[in-house]
Tab-separated table of C-alpha atoms in Angstrom:
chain	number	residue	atom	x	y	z
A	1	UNK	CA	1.588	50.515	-32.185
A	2	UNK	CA	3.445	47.404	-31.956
A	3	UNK	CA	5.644	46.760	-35.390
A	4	UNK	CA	7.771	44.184	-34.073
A	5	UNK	CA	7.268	41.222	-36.223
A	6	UNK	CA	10.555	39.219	-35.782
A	7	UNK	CA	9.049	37.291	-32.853
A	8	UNK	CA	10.574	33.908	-33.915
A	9	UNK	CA	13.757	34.934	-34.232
A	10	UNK	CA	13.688	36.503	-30.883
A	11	UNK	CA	10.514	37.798	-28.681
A	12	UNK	CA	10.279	41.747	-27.666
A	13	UNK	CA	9.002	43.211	-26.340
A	14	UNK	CA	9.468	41.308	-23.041
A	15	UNK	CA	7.509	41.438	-19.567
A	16	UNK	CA	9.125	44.849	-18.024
A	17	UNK	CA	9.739	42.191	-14.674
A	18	UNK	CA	12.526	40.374	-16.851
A	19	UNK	CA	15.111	43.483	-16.878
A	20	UNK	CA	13.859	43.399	-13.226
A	21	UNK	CA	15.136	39.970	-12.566
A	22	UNK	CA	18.323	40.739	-14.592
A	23	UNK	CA	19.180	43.575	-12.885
A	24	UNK	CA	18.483	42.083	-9.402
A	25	UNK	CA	20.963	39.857	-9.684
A	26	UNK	CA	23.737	41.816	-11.420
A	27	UNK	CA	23.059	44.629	-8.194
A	28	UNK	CA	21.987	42.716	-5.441
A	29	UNK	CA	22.032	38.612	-5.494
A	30	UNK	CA	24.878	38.661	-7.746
A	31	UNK	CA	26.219	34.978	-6.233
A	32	UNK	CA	27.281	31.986	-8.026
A	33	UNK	CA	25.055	29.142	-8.066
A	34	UNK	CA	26.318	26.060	-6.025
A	35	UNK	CA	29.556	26.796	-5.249
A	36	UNK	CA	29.426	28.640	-1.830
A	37	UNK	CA	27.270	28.347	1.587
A	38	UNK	CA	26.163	31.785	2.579
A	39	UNK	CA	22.749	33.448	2.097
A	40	UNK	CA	23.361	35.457	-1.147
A	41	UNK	CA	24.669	32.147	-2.831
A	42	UNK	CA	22.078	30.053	-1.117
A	43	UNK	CA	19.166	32.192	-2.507
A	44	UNK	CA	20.904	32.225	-5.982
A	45	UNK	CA	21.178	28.718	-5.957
A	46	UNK	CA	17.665	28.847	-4.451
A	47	UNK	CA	16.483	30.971	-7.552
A	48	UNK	CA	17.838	28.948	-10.059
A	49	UNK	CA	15.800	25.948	-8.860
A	50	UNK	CA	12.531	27.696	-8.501
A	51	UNK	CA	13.339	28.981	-12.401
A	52	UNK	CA	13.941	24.533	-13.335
A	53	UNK	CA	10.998	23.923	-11.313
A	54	UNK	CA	8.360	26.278	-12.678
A	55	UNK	CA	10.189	25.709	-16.216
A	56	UNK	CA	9.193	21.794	-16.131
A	57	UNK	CA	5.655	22.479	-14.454
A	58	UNK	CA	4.875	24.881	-17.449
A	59	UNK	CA	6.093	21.919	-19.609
A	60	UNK	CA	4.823	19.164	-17.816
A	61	UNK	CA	7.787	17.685	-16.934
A	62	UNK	CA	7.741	15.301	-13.782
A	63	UNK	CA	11.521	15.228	-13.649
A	64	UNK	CA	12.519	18.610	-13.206
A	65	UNK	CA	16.531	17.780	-12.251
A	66	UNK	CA	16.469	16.253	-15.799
A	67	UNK	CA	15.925	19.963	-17.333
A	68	UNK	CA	19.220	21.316	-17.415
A	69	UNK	CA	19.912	24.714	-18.391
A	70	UNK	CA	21.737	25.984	-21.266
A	71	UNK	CA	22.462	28.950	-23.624
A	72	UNK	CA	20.151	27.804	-26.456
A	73	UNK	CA	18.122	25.236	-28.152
A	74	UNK	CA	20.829	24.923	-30.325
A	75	UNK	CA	23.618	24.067	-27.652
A	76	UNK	CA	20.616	21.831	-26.519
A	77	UNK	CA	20.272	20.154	-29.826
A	78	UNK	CA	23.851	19.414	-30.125
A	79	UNK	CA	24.329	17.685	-27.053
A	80	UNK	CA	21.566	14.770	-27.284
A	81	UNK	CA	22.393	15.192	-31.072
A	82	UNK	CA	26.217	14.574	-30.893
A	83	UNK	CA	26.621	12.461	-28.083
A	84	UNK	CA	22.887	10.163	-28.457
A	85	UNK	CA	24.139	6.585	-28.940
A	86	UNK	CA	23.483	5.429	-32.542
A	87	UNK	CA	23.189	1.537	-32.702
A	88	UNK	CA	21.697	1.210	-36.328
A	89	UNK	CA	23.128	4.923	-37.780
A	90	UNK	CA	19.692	5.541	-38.456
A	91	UNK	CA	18.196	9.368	-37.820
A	92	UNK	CA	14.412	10.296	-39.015
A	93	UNK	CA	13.414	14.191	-39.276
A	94	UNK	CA	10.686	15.994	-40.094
A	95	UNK	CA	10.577	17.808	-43.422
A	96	UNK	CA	10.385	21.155	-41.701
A	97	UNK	CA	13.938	21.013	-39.829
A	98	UNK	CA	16.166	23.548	-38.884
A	99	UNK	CA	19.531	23.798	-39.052
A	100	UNK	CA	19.943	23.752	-35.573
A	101	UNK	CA	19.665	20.129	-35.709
A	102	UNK	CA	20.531	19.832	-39.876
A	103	UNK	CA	23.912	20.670	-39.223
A	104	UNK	CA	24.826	18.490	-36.324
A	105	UNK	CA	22.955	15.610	-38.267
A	106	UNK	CA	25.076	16.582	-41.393
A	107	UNK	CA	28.617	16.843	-39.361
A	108	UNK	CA	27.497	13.337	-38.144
A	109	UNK	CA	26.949	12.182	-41.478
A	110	UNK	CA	30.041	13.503	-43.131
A	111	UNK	CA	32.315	12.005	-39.491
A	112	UNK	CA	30.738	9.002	-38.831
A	113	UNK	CA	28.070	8.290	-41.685
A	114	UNK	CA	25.033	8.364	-39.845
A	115	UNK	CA	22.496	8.843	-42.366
A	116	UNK	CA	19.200	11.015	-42.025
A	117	UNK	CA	15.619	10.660	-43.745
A	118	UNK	CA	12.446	12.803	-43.789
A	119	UNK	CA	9.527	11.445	-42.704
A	120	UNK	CA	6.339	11.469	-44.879
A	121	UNK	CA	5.191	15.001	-45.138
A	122	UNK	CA	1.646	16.574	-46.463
A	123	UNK	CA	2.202	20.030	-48.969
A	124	UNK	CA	2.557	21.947	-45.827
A	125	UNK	CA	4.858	20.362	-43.985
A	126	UNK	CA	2.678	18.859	-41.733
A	127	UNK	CA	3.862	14.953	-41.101
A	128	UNK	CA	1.901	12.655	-42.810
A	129	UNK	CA	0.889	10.195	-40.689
A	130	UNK	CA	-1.808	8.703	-42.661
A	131	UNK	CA	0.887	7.168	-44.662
A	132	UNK	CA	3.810	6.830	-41.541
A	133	UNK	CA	1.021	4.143	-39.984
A	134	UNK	CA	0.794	2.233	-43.431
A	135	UNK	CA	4.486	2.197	-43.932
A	136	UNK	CA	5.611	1.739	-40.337
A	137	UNK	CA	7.827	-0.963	-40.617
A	138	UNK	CA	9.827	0.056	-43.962
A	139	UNK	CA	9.974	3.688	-42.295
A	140	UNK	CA	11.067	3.355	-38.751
A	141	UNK	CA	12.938	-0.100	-39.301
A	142	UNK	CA	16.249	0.432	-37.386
A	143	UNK	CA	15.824	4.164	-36.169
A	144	UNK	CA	18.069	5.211	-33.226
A	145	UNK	CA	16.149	8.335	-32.655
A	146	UNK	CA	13.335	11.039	-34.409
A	147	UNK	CA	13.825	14.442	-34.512
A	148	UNK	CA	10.674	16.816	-35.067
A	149	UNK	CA	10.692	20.306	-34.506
A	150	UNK	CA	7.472	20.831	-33.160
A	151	UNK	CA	6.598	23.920	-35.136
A	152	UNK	CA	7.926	25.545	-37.778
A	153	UNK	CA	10.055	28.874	-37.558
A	154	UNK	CA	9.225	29.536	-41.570
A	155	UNK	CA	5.192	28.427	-41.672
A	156	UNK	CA	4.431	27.914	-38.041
A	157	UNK	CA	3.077	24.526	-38.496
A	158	UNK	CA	2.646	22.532	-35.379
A	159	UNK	CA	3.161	19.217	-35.339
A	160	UNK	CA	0.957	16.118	-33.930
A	161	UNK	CA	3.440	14.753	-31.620
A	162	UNK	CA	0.844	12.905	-29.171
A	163	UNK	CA	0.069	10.993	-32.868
A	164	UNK	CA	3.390	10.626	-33.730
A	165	UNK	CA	4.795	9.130	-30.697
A	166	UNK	CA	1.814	6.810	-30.751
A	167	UNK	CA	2.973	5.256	-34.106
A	168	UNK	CA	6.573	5.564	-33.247
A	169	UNK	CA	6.157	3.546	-30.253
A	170	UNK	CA	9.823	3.000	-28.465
A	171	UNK	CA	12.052	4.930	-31.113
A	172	UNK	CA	13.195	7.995	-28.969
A	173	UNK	CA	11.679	11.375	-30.126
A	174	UNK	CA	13.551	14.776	-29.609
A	175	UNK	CA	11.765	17.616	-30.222
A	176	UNK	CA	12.750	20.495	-31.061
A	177	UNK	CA	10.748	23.223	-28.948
A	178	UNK	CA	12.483	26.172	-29.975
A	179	UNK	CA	9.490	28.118	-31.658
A	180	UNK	CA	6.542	26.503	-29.455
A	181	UNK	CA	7.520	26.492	-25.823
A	182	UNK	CA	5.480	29.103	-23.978
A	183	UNK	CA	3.356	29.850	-27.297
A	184	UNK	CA	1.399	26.347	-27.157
A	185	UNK	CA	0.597	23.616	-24.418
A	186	UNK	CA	3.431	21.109	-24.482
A	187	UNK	CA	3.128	17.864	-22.288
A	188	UNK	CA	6.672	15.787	-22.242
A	189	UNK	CA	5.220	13.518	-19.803
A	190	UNK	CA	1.814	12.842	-21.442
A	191	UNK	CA	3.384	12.292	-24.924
A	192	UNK	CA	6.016	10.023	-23.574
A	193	UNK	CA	9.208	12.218	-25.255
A	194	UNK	CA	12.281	11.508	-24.877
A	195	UNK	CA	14.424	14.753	-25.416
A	196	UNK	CA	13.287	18.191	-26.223
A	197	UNK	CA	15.359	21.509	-26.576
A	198	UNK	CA	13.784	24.748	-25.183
A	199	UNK	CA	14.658	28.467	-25.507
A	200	UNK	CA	13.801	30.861	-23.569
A	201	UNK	CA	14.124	34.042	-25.417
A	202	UNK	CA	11.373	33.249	-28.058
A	203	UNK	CA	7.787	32.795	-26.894
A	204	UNK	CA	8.622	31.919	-23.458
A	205	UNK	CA	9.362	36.147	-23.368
A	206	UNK	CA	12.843	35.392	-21.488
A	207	UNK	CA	16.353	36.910	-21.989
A	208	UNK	CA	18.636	35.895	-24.682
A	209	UNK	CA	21.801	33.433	-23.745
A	210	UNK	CA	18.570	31.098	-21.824
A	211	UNK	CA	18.236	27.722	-23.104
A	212	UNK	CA	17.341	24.195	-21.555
A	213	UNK	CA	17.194	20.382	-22.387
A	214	UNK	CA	15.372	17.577	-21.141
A	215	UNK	CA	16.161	14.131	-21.431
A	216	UNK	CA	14.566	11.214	-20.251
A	217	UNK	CA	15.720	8.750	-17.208
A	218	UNK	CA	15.470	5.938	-19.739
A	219	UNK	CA	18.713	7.243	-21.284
A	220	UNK	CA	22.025	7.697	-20.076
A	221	UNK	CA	23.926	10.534	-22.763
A	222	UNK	CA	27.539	11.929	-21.903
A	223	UNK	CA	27.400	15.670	-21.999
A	224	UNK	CA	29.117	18.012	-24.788
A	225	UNK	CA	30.878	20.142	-22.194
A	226	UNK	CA	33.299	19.048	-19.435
A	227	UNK	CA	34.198	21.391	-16.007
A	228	UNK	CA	33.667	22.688	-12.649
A	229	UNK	CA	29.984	22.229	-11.116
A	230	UNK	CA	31.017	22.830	-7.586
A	231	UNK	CA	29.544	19.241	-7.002
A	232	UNK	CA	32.129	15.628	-6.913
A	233	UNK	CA	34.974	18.209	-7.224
A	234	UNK	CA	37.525	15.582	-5.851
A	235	UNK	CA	37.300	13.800	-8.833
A	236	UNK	CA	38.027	14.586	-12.438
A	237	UNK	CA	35.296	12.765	-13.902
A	238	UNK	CA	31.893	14.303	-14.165
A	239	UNK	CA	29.482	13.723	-11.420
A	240	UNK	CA	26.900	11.556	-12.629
A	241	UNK	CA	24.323	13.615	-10.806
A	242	UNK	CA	21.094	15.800	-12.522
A	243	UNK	CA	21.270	18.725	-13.429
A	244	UNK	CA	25.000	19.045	-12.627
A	245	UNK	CA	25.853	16.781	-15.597
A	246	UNK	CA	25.011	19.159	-18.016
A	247	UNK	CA	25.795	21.975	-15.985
A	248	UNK	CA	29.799	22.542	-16.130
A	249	UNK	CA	31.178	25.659	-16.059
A	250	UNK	CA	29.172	29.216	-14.308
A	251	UNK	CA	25.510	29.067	-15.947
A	252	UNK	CA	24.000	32.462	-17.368
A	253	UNK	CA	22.720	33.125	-13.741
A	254	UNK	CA	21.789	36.572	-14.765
A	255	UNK	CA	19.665	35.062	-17.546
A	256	UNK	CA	17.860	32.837	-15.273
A	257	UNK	CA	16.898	35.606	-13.082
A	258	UNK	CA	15.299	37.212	-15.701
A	259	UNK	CA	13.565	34.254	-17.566
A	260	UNK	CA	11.894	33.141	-14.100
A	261	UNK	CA	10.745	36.344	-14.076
A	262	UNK	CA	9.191	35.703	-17.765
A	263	UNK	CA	7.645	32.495	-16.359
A	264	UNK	CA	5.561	34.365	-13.455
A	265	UNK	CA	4.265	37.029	-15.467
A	266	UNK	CA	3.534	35.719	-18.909
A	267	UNK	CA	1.267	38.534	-20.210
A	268	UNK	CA	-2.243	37.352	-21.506
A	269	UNK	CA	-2.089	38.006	-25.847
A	270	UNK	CA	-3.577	41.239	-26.572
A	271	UNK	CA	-5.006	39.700	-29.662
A	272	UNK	CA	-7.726	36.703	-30.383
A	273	UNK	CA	-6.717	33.309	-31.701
A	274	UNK	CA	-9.459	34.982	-34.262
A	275	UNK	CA	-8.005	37.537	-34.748
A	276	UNK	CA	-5.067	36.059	-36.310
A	277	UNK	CA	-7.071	33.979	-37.926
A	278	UNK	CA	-8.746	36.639	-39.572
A	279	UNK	CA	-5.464	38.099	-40.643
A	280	UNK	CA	-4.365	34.840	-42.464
A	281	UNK	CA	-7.761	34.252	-44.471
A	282	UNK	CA	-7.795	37.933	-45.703
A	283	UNK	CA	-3.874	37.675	-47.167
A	284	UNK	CA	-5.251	34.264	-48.210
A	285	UNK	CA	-7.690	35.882	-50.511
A	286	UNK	CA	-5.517	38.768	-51.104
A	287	UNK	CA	-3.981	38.770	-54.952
A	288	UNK	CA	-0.412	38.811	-55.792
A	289	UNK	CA	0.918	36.893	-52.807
A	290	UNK	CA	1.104	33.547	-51.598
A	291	UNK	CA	0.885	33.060	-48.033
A	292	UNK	CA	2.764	29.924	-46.447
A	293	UNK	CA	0.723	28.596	-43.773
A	294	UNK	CA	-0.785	25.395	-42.145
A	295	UNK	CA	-3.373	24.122	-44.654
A	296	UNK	CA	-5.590	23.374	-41.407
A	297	UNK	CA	-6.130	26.234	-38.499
A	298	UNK	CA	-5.631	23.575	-36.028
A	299	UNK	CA	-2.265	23.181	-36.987
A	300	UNK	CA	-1.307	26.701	-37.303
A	301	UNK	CA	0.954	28.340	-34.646
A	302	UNK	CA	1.405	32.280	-34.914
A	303	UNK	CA	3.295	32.755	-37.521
A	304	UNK	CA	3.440	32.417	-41.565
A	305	UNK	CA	5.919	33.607	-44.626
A	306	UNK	CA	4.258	34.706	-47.464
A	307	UNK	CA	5.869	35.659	-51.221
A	308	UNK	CA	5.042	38.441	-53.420
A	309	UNK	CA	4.315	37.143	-56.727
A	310	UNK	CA	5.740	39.839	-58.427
A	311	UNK	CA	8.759	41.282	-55.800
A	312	UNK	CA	11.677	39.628	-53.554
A	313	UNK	CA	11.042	39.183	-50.538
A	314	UNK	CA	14.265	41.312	-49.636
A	315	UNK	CA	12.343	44.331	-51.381
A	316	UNK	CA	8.929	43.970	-50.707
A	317	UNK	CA	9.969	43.406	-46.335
A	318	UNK	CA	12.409	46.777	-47.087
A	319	UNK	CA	9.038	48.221	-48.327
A	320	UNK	CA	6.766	47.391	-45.345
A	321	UNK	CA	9.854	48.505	-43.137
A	322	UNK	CA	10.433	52.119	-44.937
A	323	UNK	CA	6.884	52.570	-45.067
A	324	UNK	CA	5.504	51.231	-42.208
A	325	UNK	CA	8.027	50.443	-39.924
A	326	UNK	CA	6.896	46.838	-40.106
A	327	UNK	CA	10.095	44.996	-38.817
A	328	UNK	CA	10.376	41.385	-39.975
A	329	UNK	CA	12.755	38.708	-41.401
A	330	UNK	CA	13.496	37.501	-44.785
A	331	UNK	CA	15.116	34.928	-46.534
A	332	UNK	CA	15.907	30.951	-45.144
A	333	UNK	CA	15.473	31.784	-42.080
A	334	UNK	CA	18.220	29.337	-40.685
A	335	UNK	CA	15.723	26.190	-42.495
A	336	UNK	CA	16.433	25.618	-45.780
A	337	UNK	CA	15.169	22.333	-45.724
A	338	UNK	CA	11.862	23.354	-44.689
A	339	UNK	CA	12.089	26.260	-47.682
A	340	UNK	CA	12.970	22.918	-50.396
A	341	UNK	CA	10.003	21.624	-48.726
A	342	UNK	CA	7.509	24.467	-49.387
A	343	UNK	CA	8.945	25.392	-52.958
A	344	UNK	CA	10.326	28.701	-51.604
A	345	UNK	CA	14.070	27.658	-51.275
A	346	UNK	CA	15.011	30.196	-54.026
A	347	UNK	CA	14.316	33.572	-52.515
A	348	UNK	CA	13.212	32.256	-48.990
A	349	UNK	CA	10.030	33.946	-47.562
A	350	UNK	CA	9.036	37.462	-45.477
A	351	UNK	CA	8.129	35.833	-42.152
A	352	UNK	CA	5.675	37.476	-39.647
A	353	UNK	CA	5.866	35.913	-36.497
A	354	UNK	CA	3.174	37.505	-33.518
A	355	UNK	CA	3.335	38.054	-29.638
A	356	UNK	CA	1.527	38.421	-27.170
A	357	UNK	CA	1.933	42.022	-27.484
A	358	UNK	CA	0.290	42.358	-30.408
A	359	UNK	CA	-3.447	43.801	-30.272
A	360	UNK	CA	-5.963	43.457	-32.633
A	361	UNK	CA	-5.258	46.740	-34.326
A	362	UNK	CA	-1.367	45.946	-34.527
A	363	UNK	CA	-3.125	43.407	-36.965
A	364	UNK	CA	-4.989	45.410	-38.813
A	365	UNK	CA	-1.876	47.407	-39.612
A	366	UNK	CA	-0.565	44.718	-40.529
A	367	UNK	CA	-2.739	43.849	-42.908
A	368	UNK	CA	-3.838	47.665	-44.230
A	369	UNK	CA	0.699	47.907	-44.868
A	370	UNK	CA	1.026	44.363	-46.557
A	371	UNK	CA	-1.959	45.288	-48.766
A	372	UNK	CA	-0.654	48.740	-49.680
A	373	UNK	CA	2.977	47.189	-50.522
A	374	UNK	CA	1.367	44.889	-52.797
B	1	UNK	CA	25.078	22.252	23.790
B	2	UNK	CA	22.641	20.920	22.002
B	3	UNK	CA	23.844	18.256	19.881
B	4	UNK	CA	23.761	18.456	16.253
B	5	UNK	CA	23.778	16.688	12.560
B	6	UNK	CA	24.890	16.953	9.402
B	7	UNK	CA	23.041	16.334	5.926
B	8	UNK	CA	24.898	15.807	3.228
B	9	UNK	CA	24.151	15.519	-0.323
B	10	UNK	CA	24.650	14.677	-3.852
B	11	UNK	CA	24.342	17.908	-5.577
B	12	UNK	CA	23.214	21.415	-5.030
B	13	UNK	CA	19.665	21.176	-5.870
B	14	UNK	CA	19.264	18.401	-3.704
B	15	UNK	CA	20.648	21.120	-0.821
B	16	UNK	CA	17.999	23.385	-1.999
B	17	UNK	CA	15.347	21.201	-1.674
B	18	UNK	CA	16.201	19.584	1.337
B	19	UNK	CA	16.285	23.046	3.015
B	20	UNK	CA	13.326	24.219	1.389
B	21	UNK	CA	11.523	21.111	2.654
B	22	UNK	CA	13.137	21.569	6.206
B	23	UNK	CA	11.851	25.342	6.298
B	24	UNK	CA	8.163	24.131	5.275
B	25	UNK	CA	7.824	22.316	8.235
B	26	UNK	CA	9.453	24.900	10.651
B	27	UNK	CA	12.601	22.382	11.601
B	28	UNK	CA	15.469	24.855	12.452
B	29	UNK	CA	18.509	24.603	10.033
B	30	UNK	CA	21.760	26.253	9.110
B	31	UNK	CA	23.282	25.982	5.613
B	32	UNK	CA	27.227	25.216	6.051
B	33	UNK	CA	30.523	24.856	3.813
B	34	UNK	CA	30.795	20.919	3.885
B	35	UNK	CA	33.829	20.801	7.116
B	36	UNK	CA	37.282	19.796	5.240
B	37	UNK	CA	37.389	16.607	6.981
B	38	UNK	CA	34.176	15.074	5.503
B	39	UNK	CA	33.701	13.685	1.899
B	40	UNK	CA	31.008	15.344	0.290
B	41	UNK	CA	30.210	15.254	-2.966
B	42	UNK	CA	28.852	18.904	-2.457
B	43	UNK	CA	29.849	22.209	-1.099
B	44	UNK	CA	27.084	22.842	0.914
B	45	UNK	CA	25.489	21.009	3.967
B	46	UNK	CA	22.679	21.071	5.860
B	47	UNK	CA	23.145	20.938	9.781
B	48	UNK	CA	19.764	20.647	12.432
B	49	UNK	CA	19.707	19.419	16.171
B	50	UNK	CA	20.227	16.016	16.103
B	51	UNK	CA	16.521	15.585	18.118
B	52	UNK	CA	15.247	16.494	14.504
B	53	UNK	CA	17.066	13.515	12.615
B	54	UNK	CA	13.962	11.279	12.872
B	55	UNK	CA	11.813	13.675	10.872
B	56	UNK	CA	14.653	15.386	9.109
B	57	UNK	CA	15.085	11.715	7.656
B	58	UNK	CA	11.291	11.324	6.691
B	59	UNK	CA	11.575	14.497	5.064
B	60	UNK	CA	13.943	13.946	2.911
B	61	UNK	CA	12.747	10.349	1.900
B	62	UNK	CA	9.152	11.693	1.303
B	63	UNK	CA	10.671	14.148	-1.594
B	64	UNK	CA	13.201	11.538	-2.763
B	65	UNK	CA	16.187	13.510	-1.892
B	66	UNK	CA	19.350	11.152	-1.531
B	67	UNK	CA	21.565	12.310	1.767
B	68	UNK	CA	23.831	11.310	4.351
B	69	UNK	CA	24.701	12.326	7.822
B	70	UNK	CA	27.164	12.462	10.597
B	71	UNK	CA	27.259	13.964	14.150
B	72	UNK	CA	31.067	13.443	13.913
B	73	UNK	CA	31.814	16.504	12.703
């Protein structure tokens, strides 16, 4: 029985091959990455590249030297967020942020008074872009840049960014990939984006301390960190060169190892998209909770909060935990903005957040223990 | 002795490439520490016969990989 339901906050279990890949390299490649000649670096440095490469084919990404790895989304999200050039001091977000990128946006607004403003958003979070395309102008007038995060870490909303970026024309989008890369097709090139922060210890099933960002060859952005990259060394400027850029100072090598190993042997779900979607409709109709969700399926990712009417949230997740080991997270879950959003700010939410891992009978568990607690 | 080149390049993944692309198409090659008297903006180098330069050099161009070369070395 699986009763792992922290999934967003990190993925596990993960495919056995990652502490494979890990370990490989801590015992036996154990090289840097471009800094020396010989074979063991060469095939580290060779590694590292087929990890970039398969990275940016997974997320359709015809530039892969412009995916440069780092130990987070969040260290992602602060570069293109700290050093993007703001002409008119303008920022859009979704209503559904994290504070990944809420607290950059807000250290940017309290240093240099860039100001922020949420887009048009439905009940559930869900941009409205019924009313973005009437109010185009007024809205994106002056924007330097959009930041979505493609789906939520408290309701698991997904976003339409192929829509989006359709209205938005020109204005830069970054998207925020943290919760969807690996759990849902995502298609930089296709939807013309310009920046997007991966990690690779959610849904992508990699080891923590893996991270990436993208950026587009339409922008040039100075990077957050300055040092070594075993490339230009003669001079004390950066080299202007991708990846390297955004590559100073000894990557998590180890880390890499094991999330290309994650990449090649992404398990098929144990579970139907049905399945889940079974789950959600019977704690729909189930009394004395709300569930927080996408209002329609085809916006839903795998995961959802939902409230007892009656108990915290603190008590009624210590409940499922003590009585059915059902491990999950509670509270803001790092988004308070997205809790303001959905009325649950207060308390915050249980979340439930799935895997592949999880078979149709972990579900019905799951269900059987949240009805029991209720 | 057969005479022989050296690629140079911009960056480590560029090396990578280069060699991976060399290796596809069977052309011999030997990854080396770029010699001390060349300016490289890398520390690794590529070096083939120089009777491979013409396709070495189509190579490269056909994956967009950025390089120079010597045989002064």
């Amino acid at each position: 029985m699986n009763y792992y339901f922290d999934n967003a906050a990190t993925s596990f279990p993960k495919p056995s091959q990652v502490s494979y890949g890990i370990k490989k390299y801590l015992d036996t490649d154990g090289a840097p990455y471009g800094r020396s000649f010989y074979n063991r670096a060469f095939k580290v440095s060779s590694t590292v590249e087929d990890c970039r490469d398969l990275l940016s084919n997974i997320l359709n990404i015809s530039t892969p030297e412009r995916l440069t790895f780092t130990p987070n989304a969040t260290f992602a999200l602060n570069t293109l967020i700290q050093k993007f050039k703001y002409k008119h001091k303008k920022v859009l977000v979704s209503s559904m942020e994290h504070n990944g990128v809420m607290r950059p946006l807000q250290f940017l607004k309290n240093m240099y008074g860039i100001e922020y403003s949420i887009l048009p958003s439905l009940p559930d979070g869900l941009i409205d872009l019924d009313k973005l395309r009437l109010n185009s102008p007024s809205i994106l007038n002056n924007s330097d840049l959009i930041i979505i995060n493609h789906m939520s870490n408290v309701n698991g909303i997904i976003q339409p960014i192929k829509e989006l970026k359709q209205i938005v024309g020109d204005i830069p989008v970054l998207l925020d990939c943290a919760q969807s890369a690996g759990h849902i097709p995502i298609n930089i090139n296709d939807w013309n984006i310009e920046f997007a922060a991966f990690t690779g210890h959610k849904s992508l099933l990699g080891p923590t301390g893996t991270g990436a960002l993208y950026t587009s060859k339409k922008f040039e952005i100075e990077p957050l960190l300055y040092g070594g990259t075993g490339s230009n060394s003669e001079f004390l400027s950066m080299p202007n060169e991708y990846p390297d850029l955004f590559e100073a100072g000894t990557q998590n090598i180890a880390g890499i190892y094991g999330l290309y190993e994650a990449l090649k042997n992404k398990p098929e779900p144990l579970h139907t998209k049905e399945n889940f979607t079974s789950l959600l409709n019977n704690l729909e109709n189930t009394d004395s909770i709300t569930v927080h969700k996408a209002k329609k399926n085809e916006y839903q990712g795998e995961l959802f909060s939902l409230n007892h009417k009656k108990t915290t949230p603190s008590n009624f997740a210590m409940k499922l935990f003590s009585e059915f080991n059902i491990e999950t997270r509670v509270g803001l879950h790092c988004a308070p903005m997205a809790h303001r959003h959905l009325g649950t700010s207060t308390e915050g939410t249980v979340r439930f957040a799935l895997s592949p891992y999880h078979s149709e009978e972990d579900l019905e568990y799951l269900l059987n223990a949240i009805k029991s607690c209720i | 002795m057969d005479k022989k080149i050296l690629y140079l390049f911009k960056n480590t993944r560029s090396v990578v490439k280069a060699q991976n692309e060399l290796v596809k198409n069977r052309l011999k090659c030997l990854i080396l520490p770029v010699p001390r008297n060349i300016s490289s903006e890398c520390g690794m180098c590529i070096e083939t016969l120089a009777e491979n330069e013409i396709m070495v050099d189509k190579l490269l161009e056909k994956i967009d990989i950025n390089f120079n070369k010597t045989v002064d070395y």
